PDB file of C-alpha atoms in Angstrom:
ATOM      1  CA  UNK A   6       5.734 -26.757 115.768  1.00  0.00           C
ATOM      2  CA  UNK A   7       9.055 -27.537 114.198  1.00  0.00           C
ATOM      3  CA  UNK A   8       7.480 -30.392 112.245  1.00  0.00           C
ATOM      4  CA  UNK A   9       4.820 -28.077 110.857  1.00  0.00           C
ATOM      5  CA  UNK A  10       7.462 -25.665 109.618  1.00  0.00           C
ATOM      6  CA  UNK A  11       9.363 -28.469 107.855  1.00  0.00           C
ATOM      7  CA  UNK A  12       6.160 -29.779 106.269  1.00  0.00           C
ATOM      8  CA  UNK A  13       5.227 -26.299 105.023  1.00  0.00           C
ATOM      9  CA  UNK A  14       8.703 -25.754 103.619  1.00  0.00           C
ATOM     10  CA  UNK A  15       8.525 -29.097 101.786  1.00  0.00           C
ATOM     11  CA  UNK A  16       5.180 -28.172 100.199  1.00  0.00           C
ATOM     12  CA  UNK A  17       6.581 -24.823  99.003  1.00  0.00           C
ATOM     13  CA  UNK A  18       9.574 -26.561  97.360  1.00  0.00           C
ATOM     14  CA  UNK A  19       7.320 -29.061  95.566  1.00  0.00           C
ATOM     15  CA  UNK A  20       5.031 -26.308  94.253  1.00  0.00           C
ATOM     16  CA  UNK A  21       7.961 -24.229  92.970  1.00  0.00           C
ATOM     17  CA  UNK A  22       9.475 -27.220  91.140  1.00  0.00           C
ATOM     18  CA  UNK A  23       6.177 -27.956  89.480  1.00  0.00           C
ATOM     19  CA  UNK A  24       5.830 -24.334  88.295  1.00  0.00           C
ATOM     20  CA  UNK A  25       9.350 -24.190  86.790  1.00  0.00           C
ATOM     21  CA  UNK A  26       8.880 -27.329  84.703  1.00  0.00           C
ATOM     22  CA  UNK A  27       8.920 -26.301  80.980  1.00  0.00           C
ATOM     23  CA  UNK A  28       5.705 -26.638  79.081  1.00  0.00           C
ATOM     24  CA  UNK A  29       5.932 -28.806  75.986  1.00  0.00           C
ATOM     25  CA  UNK A  30       4.879 -26.869  72.905  1.00  0.00           C
ATOM     26  CA  UNK A  31       3.777 -28.894  69.953  1.00  0.00           C
ATOM     27  CA  UNK A  32       3.927 -27.293  66.527  1.00  0.00           C
ATOM     28  CA  UNK A  33       1.716 -28.733  63.866  1.00  0.00           C
ATOM     29  CA  UNK A  34       3.468 -28.920  60.604  1.00  0.00           C
ATOM     30  CA  UNK A  35       1.481 -27.203  57.916  1.00  0.00           C
ATOM     31  CA  UNK A  36       1.519 -28.787  54.503  1.00  0.00           C
ATOM     32  CA  UNK A  37       3.158 -26.450  51.964  1.00  0.00           C
ATOM     33  CA  UNK A  38       0.656 -24.572  49.861  1.00  0.00           C
ATOM     34  CA  UNK A  39       1.165 -25.338  46.212  1.00  0.00           C
ATOM     35  CA  UNK A  40       1.210 -22.273  44.021  1.00  0.00           C
ATOM     36  CA  UNK A  41      -0.890 -22.617  40.879  1.00  0.00           C
ATOM     37  CA  UNK A  42       1.191 -23.193  37.776  1.00  0.00           C
ATOM     38  CA  UNK A  43       1.286 -20.248  35.424  1.00  0.00           C
ATOM     39  CA  UNK A  44       1.262 -21.297  31.799  1.00  0.00           C
ATOM     40  CA  UNK A  45       2.583 -18.608  29.515  1.00  0.00           C
ATOM     41  CA  UNK A  46       1.403 -18.716  25.961  1.00  0.00           C
ATOM     42  CA  UNK A  47       2.903 -16.688  23.206  1.00  0.00           C
ATOM     43  CA  UNK A  48       0.223 -15.299  20.987  1.00  0.00           C
ATOM     44  CA  UNK A  49       1.130 -15.472  17.334  1.00  0.00           C
ATOM     45  CA  UNK A  50       1.072 -12.085  15.660  1.00  0.00           C
ATOM     46  CA  UNK A  51      -1.942 -11.601  13.465  1.00  0.00           C
ATOM     47  CA  UNK A  52      -1.252 -10.033  10.073  1.00  0.00           C
ATOM     48  CA  UNK A  53      -3.498  -7.095   9.437  1.00  0.00           C
ATOM     49  CA  UNK A  54      -3.593  -5.722   5.959  1.00  0.00           C
ATOM     50  CA  UNK A  55      -2.610  -2.069   6.196  1.00  0.00           C
ATOM     51  CA  UNK A  56      -4.963   0.480   4.792  1.00  0.00           C
ATOM     52  CA  UNK A  57      -3.543   2.584   2.046  1.00  0.00           C
ATOM     53  CA  UNK A  58      -3.279   6.188   3.153  1.00  0.00           C
ATOM     54  CA  UNK A  59      -5.392   8.661   1.245  1.00  0.00           C
ATOM     55  CA  UNK A  60      -4.029  12.182   1.219  1.00  0.00           C
ATOM     56  CA  UNK A  61      -6.107  15.112   0.078  1.00  0.00           C
ATOM     57  CA  UNK A  62      -4.533  18.478  -0.588  1.00  0.00           C
ATOM     58  CA  UNK A  63      -6.224  21.720  -1.430  1.00  0.00           C
ATOM     59  CA  UNK A  64      -3.628  23.467  -3.578  1.00  0.00           C
ATOM     60  CA  UNK A  65      -5.052  25.139  -6.642  1.00  0.00           C
ATOM     61  CA  UNK A  66      -3.497  22.929  -9.335  1.00  0.00           C
ATOM     62  CA  UNK A  67      -3.147  19.746  -7.314  1.00  0.00           C
ATOM     63  CA  UNK A  68      -6.071  17.651  -8.498  1.00  0.00           C
ATOM     64  CA  UNK A  69      -6.938  14.204  -7.214  1.00  0.00           C
ATOM     65  CA  UNK A  70      -7.434  11.031  -9.190  1.00  0.00           C
ATOM     66  CA  UNK A  71      -8.186   7.411  -8.420  1.00  0.00           C
ATOM     67  CA  UNK A  72      -5.637   4.798  -9.468  1.00  0.00           C
ATOM     68  CA  UNK A  73      -7.060   1.301  -9.692  1.00  0.00           C
ATOM     69  CA  UNK A  74      -4.071  -0.976  -9.181  1.00  0.00           C
ATOM     70  CA  UNK A  75      -4.401  -4.044  -6.978  1.00  0.00           C
ATOM     71  CA  UNK A  76      -6.378  -1.680  -4.762  1.00  0.00           C
ATOM     72  CA  UNK A  77      -8.289   1.519  -5.442  1.00  0.00           C
ATOM     73  CA  UNK A  78      -6.123   4.416  -4.304  1.00  0.00           C
ATOM     74  CA  UNK A  79      -6.785   8.139  -4.298  1.00  0.00           C
ATOM     75  CA  UNK A  80      -3.671  10.169  -5.105  1.00  0.00           C
ATOM     76  CA  UNK A  81      -2.745  13.726  -5.996  1.00  0.00           C
ATOM     77  CA  UNK A  82      -0.446  15.167  -8.635  1.00  0.00           C
ATOM     78  CA  UNK A  83       2.009  16.094  -5.872  1.00  0.00           C
ATOM     79  CA  UNK A  84       2.122  12.496  -4.636  1.00  0.00           C
ATOM     80  CA  UNK A  85       2.813  11.188  -8.131  1.00  0.00           C
ATOM     81  CA  UNK A  86       5.540  13.785  -8.673  1.00  0.00           C
ATOM     82  CA  UNK A  87       7.089  12.789  -5.348  1.00  0.00           C
ATOM     83  CA  UNK A  88       6.961   9.128  -6.344  1.00  0.00           C
ATOM     84  CA  UNK A  89       8.766   9.887  -9.610  1.00  0.00           C
ATOM     85  CA  UNK A  90      11.466  11.870  -7.801  1.00  0.00           C
ATOM     86  CA  UNK A  91      11.994   8.983  -5.393  1.00  0.00           C
ATOM     87  CA  UNK A  92      12.412   6.226  -7.995  1.00  0.00           C
ATOM     88  CA  UNK A  93      13.638   7.929 -11.189  1.00  0.00           C
ATOM     89  CA  UNK A  94      17.296   7.052 -10.526  1.00  0.00           C
ATOM     90  CA  UNK A  95      16.456   3.374 -10.029  1.00  0.00           C
ATOM     91  CA  UNK A  96      14.379   3.420 -13.222  1.00  0.00           C
ATOM     92  CA  UNK A  97      17.210   4.975 -15.231  1.00  0.00           C
ATOM     93  CA  UNK A  98      19.660   2.468 -13.773  1.00  0.00           C
ATOM     94  CA  UNK A  99      17.409  -0.396 -14.875  1.00  0.00           C
ATOM     95  CA  UNK A 100      17.103   1.142 -18.329  1.00  0.00           C
ATOM     96  CA  UNK A 101      20.894   1.194 -18.688  1.00  0.00           C
ATOM     97  CA  UNK A 102      21.266  -2.375 -17.433  1.00  0.00           C
ATOM     98  CA  UNK A 103      18.233  -4.132 -18.908  1.00  0.00           C
ATOM     99  CA  UNK A 104      17.069  -1.924 -21.789  1.00  0.00           C
ATOM    100  CA  UNK A 105      13.584  -1.134 -20.449  1.00  0.00           C
ATOM    101  CA  UNK A 106      12.528   2.523 -20.919  1.00  0.00           C
ATOM    102  CA  UNK A 107      12.721   4.416 -17.632  1.00  0.00           C
ATOM    103  CA  UNK A 108       9.489   6.193 -18.539  1.00  0.00           C
ATOM    104  CA  UNK A 109       7.645   2.886 -18.857  1.00  0.00           C
ATOM    105  CA  UNK A 110       9.115   1.580 -15.595  1.00  0.00           C
ATOM    106  CA  UNK A 111       7.969   4.687 -13.720  1.00  0.00           C
ATOM    107  CA  UNK A 112       4.536   4.732 -15.363  1.00  0.00           C
ATOM    108  CA  UNK A 113       4.011   1.079 -14.455  1.00  0.00           C
ATOM    109  CA  UNK A 114       5.158   1.789 -10.909  1.00  0.00           C
ATOM    110  CA  UNK A 115       2.669   4.654 -10.593  1.00  0.00           C
ATOM    111  CA  UNK A 116      -0.190   2.625 -12.034  1.00  0.00           C
ATOM    112  CA  UNK A 117       0.482  -0.736 -10.384  1.00  0.00           C
ATOM    113  CA  UNK A 118       1.332   0.603  -6.911  1.00  0.00           C
ATOM    114  CA  UNK A 119      -1.024   3.576  -6.724  1.00  0.00           C
ATOM    115  CA  UNK A 120       2.062   5.822  -6.582  1.00  0.00           C
ATOM    116  CA  UNK A 121       3.345   3.750  -3.666  1.00  0.00           C
ATOM    117  CA  UNK A 122       0.086   4.062  -1.681  1.00  0.00           C
ATOM    118  CA  UNK A 123      -1.612   0.826  -2.758  1.00  0.00           C
ATOM    119  CA  UNK A 124      -2.086  -2.132  -0.422  1.00  0.00           C
ATOM    120  CA  UNK A 125       0.606  -4.322  -1.988  1.00  0.00           C
ATOM    121  CA  UNK A 126       3.150  -1.511  -2.074  1.00  0.00           C
ATOM    122  CA  UNK A 127       2.546  -0.758   1.606  1.00  0.00           C
ATOM    123  CA  UNK A 128       2.330  -4.353   2.864  1.00  0.00           C
ATOM    124  CA  UNK A 129       4.892  -6.042   0.622  1.00  0.00           C
ATOM    125  CA  UNK A 130       6.941  -3.344  -1.181  1.00  0.00           C
ATOM    126  CA  UNK A 131       5.492  -4.833  -4.373  1.00  0.00           C
ATOM    127  CA  UNK A 132       5.255  -1.915  -6.820  1.00  0.00           C
ATOM    128  CA  UNK A 133       4.434  -3.872  -9.982  1.00  0.00           C
ATOM    129  CA  UNK A 134       1.742  -6.327  -8.903  1.00  0.00           C
ATOM    130  CA  UNK A 135       3.949  -9.325  -9.703  1.00  0.00           C
ATOM    131  CA  UNK A 136       2.455 -12.598  -8.487  1.00  0.00           C
ATOM    132  CA  UNK A 137       4.431 -15.482  -7.021  1.00  0.00           C
ATOM    133  CA  UNK A 138       4.406 -17.941  -9.954  1.00  0.00           C
ATOM    134  CA  UNK A 139       6.134 -21.306  -9.632  1.00  0.00           C
ATOM    135  CA  UNK A 140       9.709 -20.006  -9.671  1.00  0.00           C
ATOM    136  CA  UNK A 141       9.335 -17.643  -6.689  1.00  0.00           C
ATOM    137  CA  UNK A 142      11.128 -18.820  -3.528  1.00  0.00           C
ATOM    138  CA  UNK A 143      10.933 -15.627  -1.474  1.00  0.00           C
ATOM    139  CA  UNK A 144       8.344 -14.298   0.957  1.00  0.00           C
ATOM    140  CA  UNK A 145       4.789 -13.704  -0.158  1.00  0.00           C
ATOM    141  CA  UNK A 146       1.475 -12.159   0.861  1.00  0.00           C
ATOM    142  CA  UNK A 147      -2.111 -13.016  -0.017  1.00  0.00           C
ATOM    143  CA  UNK A 148      -4.297 -10.470  -1.739  1.00  0.00           C
ATOM    144  CA  UNK A 149      -7.603 -10.516  -3.600  1.00  0.00           C
ATOM    145  CA  UNK A 150      -7.085  -9.810  -7.294  1.00  0.00           C
ATOM    146  CA  UNK A 151      -8.507 -11.713 -10.274  1.00  0.00           C
ATOM    147  CA  UNK A 152      -9.223 -14.467  -7.743  1.00  0.00           C
ATOM    148  CA  UNK A 153      -9.540 -14.442  -3.961  1.00  0.00           C
ATOM    149  CA  UNK A 154      -6.339 -14.542  -1.890  1.00  0.00           C
ATOM    150  CA  UNK A 155      -3.836 -14.825  -4.711  1.00  0.00           C
ATOM    151  CA  UNK A 156      -0.130 -15.108  -3.946  1.00  0.00           C
ATOM    152  CA  UNK A 157       1.990 -11.986  -4.523  1.00  0.00           C
ATOM    153  CA  UNK A 158       5.708 -11.511  -4.073  1.00  0.00           C
ATOM    154  CA  UNK A 159       6.963  -9.664  -1.009  1.00  0.00           C
ATOM    155  CA  UNK A 160      10.195  -7.652  -0.896  1.00  0.00           C
ATOM    156  CA  UNK A 161      12.198  -6.174   1.960  1.00  0.00           C
ATOM    157  CA  UNK A 162      12.422  -2.838   0.139  1.00  0.00           C
ATOM    158  CA  UNK A 163      11.006  -1.176  -2.960  1.00  0.00           C
ATOM    159  CA  UNK A 164      14.305  -1.238  -4.878  1.00  0.00           C
ATOM    160  CA  UNK A 165      14.132  -5.047  -4.869  1.00  0.00           C
ATOM    161  CA  UNK A 166      10.710  -4.834  -6.485  1.00  0.00           C
ATOM    162  CA  UNK A 167      12.129  -2.601  -9.231  1.00  0.00           C
ATOM    163  CA  UNK A 168      14.987  -5.023  -9.858  1.00  0.00           C
ATOM    164  CA  UNK A 169      12.670  -8.042  -9.882  1.00  0.00           C
ATOM    165  CA  UNK A 170      10.375  -6.269 -12.347  1.00  0.00           C
ATOM    166  CA  UNK A 171      13.296  -5.833 -14.759  1.00  0.00           C
ATOM    167  CA  UNK A 172      14.391  -9.457 -14.332  1.00  0.00           C
ATOM    168  CA  UNK A 173      10.797 -10.605 -14.753  1.00  0.00           C
ATOM    169  CA  UNK A 174      10.467  -8.893 -18.141  1.00  0.00           C
ATOM    170  CA  UNK A 175      13.965  -9.789 -19.321  1.00  0.00           C
ATOM    171  CA  UNK A 176      13.667 -13.424 -18.251  1.00  0.00           C
ATOM    172  CA  UNK A 177      10.276 -14.352 -19.726  1.00  0.00           C
ATOM    173  CA  UNK A 178      10.073 -15.486 -23.354  1.00  0.00           C
ATOM    174  CA  UNK A 179       6.676 -13.901 -23.858  1.00  0.00           C
ATOM    175  CA  UNK A 180       8.221 -10.448 -23.362  1.00  0.00           C
ATOM    176  CA  UNK A 181      11.117 -11.041 -25.762  1.00  0.00           C
ATOM    177  CA  UNK A 182       9.493  -8.960 -28.517  1.00  0.00           C
ATOM    178  CA  UNK A 183       9.612  -5.883 -26.291  1.00  0.00           C
ATOM    179  CA  UNK A 184      13.391  -5.865 -26.394  1.00  0.00           C
ATOM    180  CA  UNK A 185      13.371  -5.526 -30.179  1.00  0.00           C
ATOM    181  CA  UNK A 186      11.863  -2.034 -29.821  1.00  0.00           C
ATOM    182  CA  UNK A 187      13.918   1.124 -29.428  1.00  0.00           C
ATOM    183  CA  UNK A 188      14.815   1.788 -25.807  1.00  0.00           C
ATOM    184  CA  UNK A 189      13.029   5.130 -25.819  1.00  0.00           C
ATOM    185  CA  UNK A 190       9.942   4.096 -27.804  1.00  0.00           C
ATOM    186  CA  UNK A 191       7.620   4.192 -24.823  1.00  0.00           C
ATOM    187  CA  UNK A 192       4.457   3.937 -26.924  1.00  0.00           C
ATOM    188  CA  UNK A 193       5.581   0.674 -28.523  1.00  0.00           C
ATOM    189  CA  UNK A 194       6.561  -0.672 -25.104  1.00  0.00           C
ATOM    190  CA  UNK A 195       3.235   0.322 -23.548  1.00  0.00           C
ATOM    191  CA  UNK A 196       1.278  -1.438 -26.290  1.00  0.00           C
ATOM    192  CA  UNK A 197       3.670  -4.393 -26.310  1.00  0.00           C
ATOM    193  CA  UNK A 198       3.222  -5.023 -22.587  1.00  0.00           C
ATOM    194  CA  UNK A 199      -0.527  -5.329 -23.048  1.00  0.00           C
ATOM    195  CA  UNK A 200      -0.115  -7.559 -26.124  1.00  0.00           C
ATOM    196  CA  UNK A 201       2.288  -9.849 -24.237  1.00  0.00           C
ATOM    197  CA  UNK A 202      -0.235 -10.341 -21.454  1.00  0.00           C
ATOM    198  CA  UNK A 203       1.246  -8.229 -18.663  1.00  0.00           C
ATOM    199  CA  UNK A 204      -2.214  -6.742 -18.053  1.00  0.00           C
ATOM    200  CA  UNK A 205      -5.742  -7.666 -19.108  1.00  0.00           C
ATOM    201  CA  UNK A 206      -7.078  -4.100 -19.118  1.00  0.00           C
ATOM    202  CA  UNK A 207      -7.512  -3.029 -22.773  1.00  0.00           C
ATOM    203  CA  UNK A 208      -6.818   0.571 -21.716  1.00  0.00           C
ATOM    204  CA  UNK A 209      -3.521  -0.344 -20.041  1.00  0.00           C
ATOM    205  CA  UNK A 210      -1.310   1.130 -22.819  1.00  0.00           C
ATOM    206  CA  UNK A 211      -3.287   4.382 -22.855  1.00  0.00           C
ATOM    207  CA  UNK A 212      -2.955   4.711 -19.089  1.00  0.00           C
ATOM    208  CA  UNK A 213       0.813   4.240 -19.218  1.00  0.00           C
ATOM    209  CA  UNK A 214       1.193   6.712 -22.079  1.00  0.00           C
ATOM    210  CA  UNK A 215      -1.008   9.204 -20.233  1.00  0.00           C
ATOM    211  CA  UNK A 216       1.228   9.133 -17.147  1.00  0.00           C
ATOM    212  CA  UNK A 217       4.372   9.372 -19.260  1.00  0.00           C
ATOM    213  CA  UNK A 218       3.125  12.434 -21.125  1.00  0.00           C
ATOM    214  CA  UNK A 219       1.372  14.195 -18.238  1.00  0.00           C
ATOM    215  CA  UNK A 220       4.368  13.856 -15.930  1.00  0.00           C
ATOM    216  CA  UNK A 221       7.065  14.221 -18.604  1.00  0.00           C
ATOM    217  CA  UNK A 222       8.613  10.852 -17.799  1.00  0.00           C
ATOM    218  CA  UNK A 223      10.177  10.578 -21.253  1.00  0.00           C
ATOM    219  CA  UNK A 224      12.864  13.016 -20.121  1.00  0.00           C
ATOM    220  CA  UNK A 225      14.472  10.180 -18.141  1.00  0.00           C
ATOM    221  CA  UNK A 226      14.717   8.063 -21.296  1.00  0.00           C
ATOM    222  CA  UNK A 227      16.513  10.965 -22.958  1.00  0.00           C
ATOM    223  CA  UNK A 228      18.905  11.313 -20.032  1.00  0.00           C
ATOM    224  CA  UNK A 229      19.957   7.703 -20.592  1.00  0.00           C
ATOM    225  CA  UNK A 230      20.110   7.799 -24.407  1.00  0.00           C
ATOM    226  CA  UNK A 231      21.622  11.281 -24.589  1.00  0.00           C
ATOM    227  CA  UNK A 232      18.903  12.520 -26.931  1.00  0.00           C
ATOM    228  CA  UNK A 233      17.422  15.990 -26.669  1.00  0.00           C
ATOM    229  CA  UNK A 234      14.215  16.065 -24.688  1.00  0.00           C
ATOM    230  CA  UNK A 235      11.294  18.166 -25.862  1.00  0.00           C
ATOM    231  CA  UNK A 236       8.587  18.708 -23.238  1.00  0.00           C
ATOM    232  CA  UNK A 237       5.028  17.948 -24.249  1.00  0.00           C
ATOM    233  CA  UNK A 238       2.993  20.944 -25.291  1.00  0.00           C
ATOM    234  CA  UNK A 239       0.038  19.853 -23.193  1.00  0.00           C
ATOM    235  CA  UNK A 240       1.108  20.517 -19.620  1.00  0.00           C
ATOM    236  CA  UNK A 241      -0.182  18.658 -16.604  1.00  0.00           C
ATOM    237  CA  UNK A 242      -2.091  21.680 -15.342  1.00  0.00           C
ATOM    238  CA  UNK A 243      -3.879  22.107 -18.668  1.00  0.00           C
ATOM    239  CA  UNK A 244      -4.697  18.416 -18.864  1.00  0.00           C
ATOM    240  CA  UNK A 245      -5.925  18.363 -15.294  1.00  0.00           C
ATOM    241  CA  UNK A 246      -8.188  21.404 -15.633  1.00  0.00           C
ATOM    242  CA  UNK A 247     -11.064  20.516 -17.965  1.00  0.00           C
ATOM    243  CA  UNK A 248     -13.232  23.369 -19.149  1.00  0.00           C
ATOM    244  CA  UNK A 249     -16.808  23.636 -18.009  1.00  0.00           C
ATOM    245  CA  UNK A 250     -19.475  23.920 -20.708  1.00  0.00           C
ATOM    246  CA  UNK A 251     -21.411  26.341 -18.504  1.00  0.00           C
ATOM    247  CA  UNK A 252     -21.003  30.077 -17.908  1.00  0.00           C
ATOM    248  CA  UNK A 253     -20.278  29.222 -14.291  1.00  0.00           C
ATOM    249  CA  UNK A 254     -16.921  27.332 -14.156  1.00  0.00           C
ATOM    250  CA  UNK A 255     -18.081  25.467 -11.051  1.00  0.00           C
ATOM    251  CA  UNK A 256     -21.012  23.935 -12.964  1.00  0.00           C
ATOM    252  CA  UNK A 257     -21.226  21.408 -15.775  1.00  0.00           C
ATOM    253  CA  UNK A 258     -24.274  20.986 -18.007  1.00  0.00           C
ATOM    254  CA  UNK A 259     -25.078  17.357 -18.769  1.00  0.00           C
ATOM    255  CA  UNK A 260     -24.869  16.513 -22.467  1.00  0.00           C
ATOM    256  CA  UNK A 261     -26.179  13.569 -24.443  1.00  0.00           C
ATOM    257  CA  UNK A 262     -24.168  10.441 -23.681  1.00  0.00           C
ATOM    258  CA  UNK A 263     -22.820  11.736 -20.356  1.00  0.00           C
ATOM    259  CA  UNK A 264     -22.771   9.495 -17.294  1.00  0.00           C
ATOM    260  CA  UNK A 265     -21.743  10.260 -13.744  1.00  0.00           C
ATOM    261  CA  UNK A 266     -18.651   8.141 -14.318  1.00  0.00           C
ATOM    262  CA  UNK A 267     -17.593   9.980 -17.495  1.00  0.00           C
ATOM    263  CA  UNK A 268     -18.170  13.371 -15.851  1.00  0.00           C
ATOM    264  CA  UNK A 269     -16.247  12.327 -12.734  1.00  0.00           C
ATOM    265  CA  UNK A 270     -13.308  11.273 -14.914  1.00  0.00           C
ATOM    266  CA  UNK A 271     -13.452  14.536 -16.851  1.00  0.00           C
ATOM    267  CA  UNK A 272     -13.138  16.581 -13.660  1.00  0.00           C
ATOM    268  CA  UNK A 273     -10.951  14.132 -11.693  1.00  0.00           C
ATOM    269  CA  UNK A 274     -13.627  13.410  -9.120  1.00  0.00           C
ATOM    270  CA  UNK A 275     -14.962  10.291  -7.479  1.00  0.00           C
ATOM    271  CA  UNK A 276     -18.500   9.327  -8.480  1.00  0.00           C
ATOM    272  CA  UNK A 277     -19.489   9.365  -4.805  1.00  0.00           C
ATOM    273  CA  UNK A 278     -18.074  12.877  -4.407  1.00  0.00           C
ATOM    274  CA  UNK A 279     -20.012  14.045  -7.454  1.00  0.00           C
ATOM    275  CA  UNK A 280     -23.217  12.539  -6.061  1.00  0.00           C
ATOM    276  CA  UNK A 281     -22.613  14.139  -2.680  1.00  0.00           C
ATOM    277  CA  UNK A 282     -21.925  17.582  -4.164  1.00  0.00           C
ATOM    278  CA  UNK A 283     -25.239  17.433  -6.030  1.00  0.00           C
ATOM    279  CA  UNK A 284     -27.366  15.532  -3.478  1.00  0.00           C
ATOM    280  CA  UNK A 285     -27.975  12.688  -5.934  1.00  0.00           C
ATOM    281  CA  UNK A 286     -29.433   9.443  -4.634  1.00  0.00           C
ATOM    282  CA  UNK A 287     -28.727   7.478  -7.829  1.00  0.00           C
ATOM    283  CA  UNK A 288     -26.856   7.797 -11.125  1.00  0.00           C
ATOM    284  CA  UNK A 289     -29.796   9.005 -13.213  1.00  0.00           C
ATOM    285  CA  UNK A 290     -29.034  12.140 -15.259  1.00  0.00           C
ATOM    286  CA  UNK A 291     -30.990  14.224 -17.734  1.00  0.00           C
ATOM    287  CA  UNK A 292     -29.679  16.289 -20.650  1.00  0.00           C
ATOM    288  CA  UNK A 293     -29.356  19.939 -19.646  1.00  0.00           C
ATOM    289  CA  UNK A 294     -29.057  19.160 -15.944  1.00  0.00           C
ATOM    290  CA  UNK A 295     -26.400  21.267 -14.218  1.00  0.00           C
ATOM    291  CA  UNK A 296     -23.982  19.609 -11.824  1.00  0.00           C
ATOM    292  CA  UNK A 297     -21.595  21.157  -9.328  1.00  0.00           C
ATOM    293  CA  UNK A 298     -18.111  19.961 -10.273  1.00  0.00           C
ATOM    294  CA  UNK A 299     -15.848  22.303  -8.271  1.00  0.00           C
TER     295      UNK A 299
END
């Protein structure tokens, strides 16, 4: 009996030792997961030519007109007046320093930049349509003009364009004759610019003179020279309000030789606007036909 007890006790001890033996745990090393490489690319900014803003106002005497500079721009009398107020001091300063009539500078600025609303004025602060030429080392932009994608000068601000315009005229031999004219003889300067090749448009002098006289720009020449200024008898409102040849002031009766273009110019309208007002599908007109012009 005693032997059985000892044998049983021995078995119990062996079983308990076997149960307390630690179990070996094997951990399988997992290969590190490689994260995909992220390649960052910097996208080059794409230059988008800004669209010139077209502002229409409905005030009674504020008519619209289209200025064909390096881009076709629709402006109002108020916009042109605002442009003159903004740059008249710079123009007079350039007249004092370089001898170019302030009236001519402002008229060229209005015409060449679309009163500051044209594509080149907006994109490059270029108010005088001056191209790069061989001696230009500054920034530039490309713009369709006489040829596709021509090189035009770019300025950081408009005042630089005004200064460069003065230096451009004063530094080129072909414009030397201009500086033999009186400082305030804007008509001679307007015609001289065309003759020297500044513009190819045969009506360029007339356009400059028209802006000078309609917006009384000659007064700034007189402020520099000290001469008495006499306003033009034909005011802007009178010049901008053509008379209708019909009993109804909103209608115009087509006369011999009239075209949609000539009528649109007479009433400061776009040809497309004139066609739309009168439901015209083409430009055909007949004498005696009445058109809505207001």
